Coordinates of C-alpha atoms in Angstrom, one line a residue:
Chain Y
D44 CA 51.8 27.4 -3.1
T45 CA 51.9 23.7 -2.1
E46 CA 54.8 22.6 -4.3
V47 CA 57.5 20.1 -3.6
T48 CA 60.1 19.7 -6.4
Q49 CA 62.3 16.7 -7.0
T50 CA 65.2 16.2 -9.3
P51 CA 66.0 14.3 -11.4
K52 CA 62.7 12.9 -12.8
H53 CA 64.4 9.8 -14.0
L54 CA 67.8 8.2 -13.1
V55 CA 69.5 5.1 -14.4
M56 CA 72.6 4.0 -12.5
G57 CA 74.9 1.1 -12.3
M58 CA 75.5 -0.9 -9.1
T59 CA 78.9 0.8 -8.6
N60 CA 77.7 4.4 -9.2
K61 CA 77.2 7.1 -6.6
K62 CA 74.3 9.4 -7.3
S63 CA 72.0 11.8 -5.3
L64 CA 68.3 12.6 -5.4
K65 CA 67.3 16.2 -4.5
C66 CA 64.0 17.5 -2.9
E67 CA 63.1 21.1 -2.2
Q68 CA 60.1 22.9 -0.7
H69 CA 59.6 26.6 0.1
M70 CA 56.4 26.3 2.1
G71 CA 58.1 26.7 5.5
H72 CA 57.4 23.1 6.4
R73 CA 59.4 21.7 9.3
A74 CA 59.3 18.0 8.4
M75 CA 60.5 16.3 5.2
Y76 CA 60.2 12.6 4.3
W77 CA 61.6 10.1 1.8
Y78 CA 59.4 7.2 0.6
K79 CA 60.1 4.3 -1.7
Q80 CA 57.3 2.9 -3.9
K81 CA 57.4 -0.3 -5.9
A82 CA 55.0 -0.9 -8.7
K83 CA 51.4 -1.6 -7.6
K84 CA 52.3 -1.1 -3.9
P85 CA 51.7 1.8 -1.6
P86 CA 54.6 4.2 -0.6
E87 CA 56.8 2.9 2.2
L88 CA 58.4 5.4 4.6
M89 CA 62.2 5.4 4.6
F90 CA 63.3 8.5 6.6
V91 CA 61.8 11.5 8.4
Y92 CA 63.6 14.7 9.2
S93 CA 61.9 17.1 11.6
Y94 CA 63.5 20.5 12.3
E95 CA 66.5 19.4 10.2
K96 CA 67.2 16.4 12.4
L97 CA 66.7 12.7 11.5
S98 CA 63.9 11.5 13.6
I99 CA 62.8 8.3 11.9
N100 CA 64.9 5.7 10.0
E101 CA 62.8 2.7 9.0
S102 CA 65.8 0.3 9.1
V103 CA 66.9 1.4 5.7
P104 CA 70.2 -0.2 4.3
S105 CA 73.2 2.1 4.6
R106 CA 73.6 2.3 0.9
F107 CA 70.9 4.9 1.2
S108 CA 72.1 8.0 3.1
P109 CA 69.8 11.0 3.7
E110 CA 71.0 14.5 4.3
C111 CA 69.0 17.7 5.3
P112 CA 71.4 20.7 4.7
N113 CA 68.6 23.2 5.6
S114 CA 64.9 23.4 6.3
S115 CA 64.0 23.6 2.6
L116 CA 66.3 20.9 1.1
L117 CA 66.5 17.2 1.5
N118 CA 68.9 14.9 -0.3
L119 CA 69.2 11.1 -0.7
H120 CA 72.6 9.9 -1.5
L121 CA 72.8 6.5 -3.3
H122 CA 75.8 4.2 -3.4
A123 CA 76.3 0.6 -4.4
L124 CA 72.6 0.0 -5.0
Q125 CA 71.1 -3.3 -6.0
P126 CA 68.6 -4.0 -8.9
E127 CA 65.9 -4.5 -6.4
D128 CA 66.3 -0.9 -5.3
S129 CA 64.7 0.2 -8.6
A130 CA 61.5 2.1 -7.6
L131 CA 59.8 5.4 -7.5
Y132 CA 61.3 7.6 -4.8
L133 CA 59.0 10.2 -3.4
C134 CA 59.7 13.1 -1.2
A135 CA 57.1 14.8 1.0
S136 CA 57.0 17.7 3.4
S137 CA 54.5 18.7 6.1
R138 CA 53.8 21.6 8.4
E139 CA 52.1 19.5 11.0
Y140 CA 50.0 16.5 9.9
E141 CA 49.1 17.2 6.2
Q142 CA 51.8 15.8 3.8
Y143 CA 52.5 17.2 0.3
F144 CA 54.3 15.0 -2.2
G145 CA 56.7 15.8 -5.0
P146 CA 56.5 14.2 -8.4
G147 CA 59.1 11.5 -7.6
T148 CA 62.2 10.2 -9.1
R149 CA 62.0 7.0 -11.1
L150 CA 65.2 5.1 -10.4
T151 CA 66.5 2.1 -12.4
V152 CA 69.5 0.2 -11.1
T153 CA 71.3 -1.8 -13.8
Chain A
G95 CA 51.3 -1.7 14.4
I96 CA 48.2 -0.1 13.0
Q97 CA 46.6 -1.9 10.1
V98 CA 44.9 -0.1 7.2
E99 CA 42.6 -1.8 4.7
Q100 CA 40.9 -0.4 1.6
S101 CA 38.1 -1.7 -0.4
P102 CA 37.4 -2.4 -3.1
P103 CA 41.0 -3.2 -4.4
D104 CA 39.9 -2.5 -8.0
L105 CA 37.0 -0.6 -9.5
I106 CA 35.9 0.0 -13.1
L107 CA 33.3 2.8 -13.7
Q108 CA 31.5 4.1 -16.7
E109 CA 32.0 7.9 -17.0
G110 CA 29.4 9.7 -15.1
A111 CA 28.9 7.0 -12.5
N112 CA 29.2 7.5 -8.7
S113 CA 31.4 5.4 -6.4
T114 CA 32.3 5.0 -2.7
L115 CA 35.8 3.9 -1.6
R116 CA 36.3 2.7 2.0
C117 CA 39.3 2.8 4.4
N118 CA 39.3 0.8 7.6
F119 CA 42.0 1.2 10.3
S120 CA 42.7 -0.9 13.3
D121 CA 43.4 1.7 16.0
S122 CA 42.7 5.3 16.8
V123 CA 44.5 7.9 14.6
N124 CA 45.4 11.6 14.8
N125 CA 45.6 12.0 11.1
L126 CA 43.9 10.6 8.0
Q127 CA 44.5 11.8 4.5
W128 CA 43.2 10.7 1.2
F129 CA 45.5 10.8 -1.9
H130 CA 45.0 10.3 -5.6
Q131 CA 48.0 8.9 -7.5
N132 CA 47.8 9.7 -11.1
P133 CA 49.2 7.4 -13.9
W134 CA 52.4 9.4 -13.9
G135 CA 53.0 8.7 -10.2
Q136 CA 52.2 12.1 -8.7
L137 CA 50.4 11.8 -5.3
I138 CA 47.8 14.5 -5.0
N139 CA 46.3 15.6 -1.7
L140 CA 42.5 15.2 -1.7
F141 CA 41.5 15.6 1.9
Y142 CA 43.0 15.9 5.3
I143 CA 40.2 14.5 7.4
P144 CA 40.8 12.9 10.8
S145 CA 37.1 13.3 11.6
G146 CA 34.0 14.7 10.1
T147 CA 32.9 15.5 6.6
K148 CA 34.5 17.6 3.9
Q149 CA 33.6 18.3 0.2
N150 CA 35.6 19.6 -2.7
G151 CA 33.7 19.7 -5.9
R152 CA 32.7 16.2 -7.1
L153 CA 34.6 14.6 -4.2
S154 CA 33.6 14.4 -0.6
A155 CA 35.0 12.4 2.4
T156 CA 33.7 11.3 5.7
T157 CA 35.7 9.9 8.6
V158 CA 34.0 8.3 11.6
A159 CA 36.9 8.1 14.0
T160 CA 35.0 6.3 16.7
E161 CA 34.2 3.4 14.3
R162 CA 37.6 3.5 12.6
Y163 CA 36.7 4.1 9.0
S164 CA 36.7 6.7 6.3
L165 CA 34.7 6.9 3.1
L166 CA 35.6 8.8 -0.1
Y167 CA 32.8 9.6 -2.5
I168 CA 33.3 10.3 -6.1
S169 CA 30.3 11.7 -8.0
S170 CA 29.9 12.0 -11.8
S171 CA 33.2 10.3 -12.4
Q172 CA 35.5 11.5 -15.2
T173 CA 38.3 9.7 -17.1
T174 CA 40.8 12.0 -15.3
D175 CA 39.7 10.4 -12.0
S176 CA 41.5 7.2 -13.0
G177 CA 44.4 6.2 -10.9
V178 CA 45.0 4.8 -7.4
Y179 CA 43.4 6.2 -4.3
F180 CA 45.2 5.8 -1.0
C181 CA 44.2 6.5 2.5
A182 CA 47.1 7.2 4.9
V183 CA 46.9 7.4 8.7
E184 CA 49.2 8.6 11.5
R185 CA 48.8 7.5 15.1
G186 CA 51.1 9.7 17.0
T187 CA 52.1 13.3 17.2
S188 CA 52.9 15.3 14.1
Y189 CA 55.9 14.3 12.0
D190 CA 55.3 10.7 13.0
K191 CA 55.2 7.6 10.8
V192 CA 52.4 7.6 8.2
I193 CA 50.9 4.2 7.2
F194 CA 49.4 3.9 3.8
G195 CA 46.6 1.5 2.9
P196 CA 47.1 -0.8 -0.1
G197 CA 45.0 1.5 -2.4
T198 CA 42.0 1.2 -4.6
S199 CA 42.8 1.2 -8.3
L200 CA 40.1 3.1 -10.3
S201 CA 39.6 3.0 -14.0
V202 CA 36.9 5.3 -15.5
I203 CA 36.0 4.4 -19.1
P204 CA 34.3 6.7 -21.6

């Protein structure tokens, strides 16, 4: 099984809202990733967690707050977002080098 | 940082035709993956291929690491092959930053 699940599939939020994106994998992978993808662009790395510790933060604004409660679960907490944060947010996991992606959450900030 | 280029940027094929997509990278890499992003946004693993040749059905890939390029071959294309093809590379150890190329947008018409 190479499945990564993400919820919700779609999210519309106002600039004053607080919401969270959830990602889950049960493949025993030790690294999990958040990516942001704008239309007609490649995915851009936001955060990497390896062995449940934040190992890479690509200078992401503090209105995005990642959390890794355990080795199977990754959250992205959203607060005071801007309209330009509207994008497809993708989660991935990997055992070593090979990454597997979830279906993504389409976020619209109004 | 490492630069990744893909060509062609756009490709339109008649169903049944063959095609070759190219990925060039500017430095040595430990990891190279090819992905297909379908029209719904799902990124699907095609190949993990830091070197050598692999085949999976109508698709095959070759990476020549010493010359810093990889090729993805699609034979007997089908409409379901439409979407964007990305190559992604990783320089360092596992769980490092993955850099995506800009992608090749493929449309297969009946």
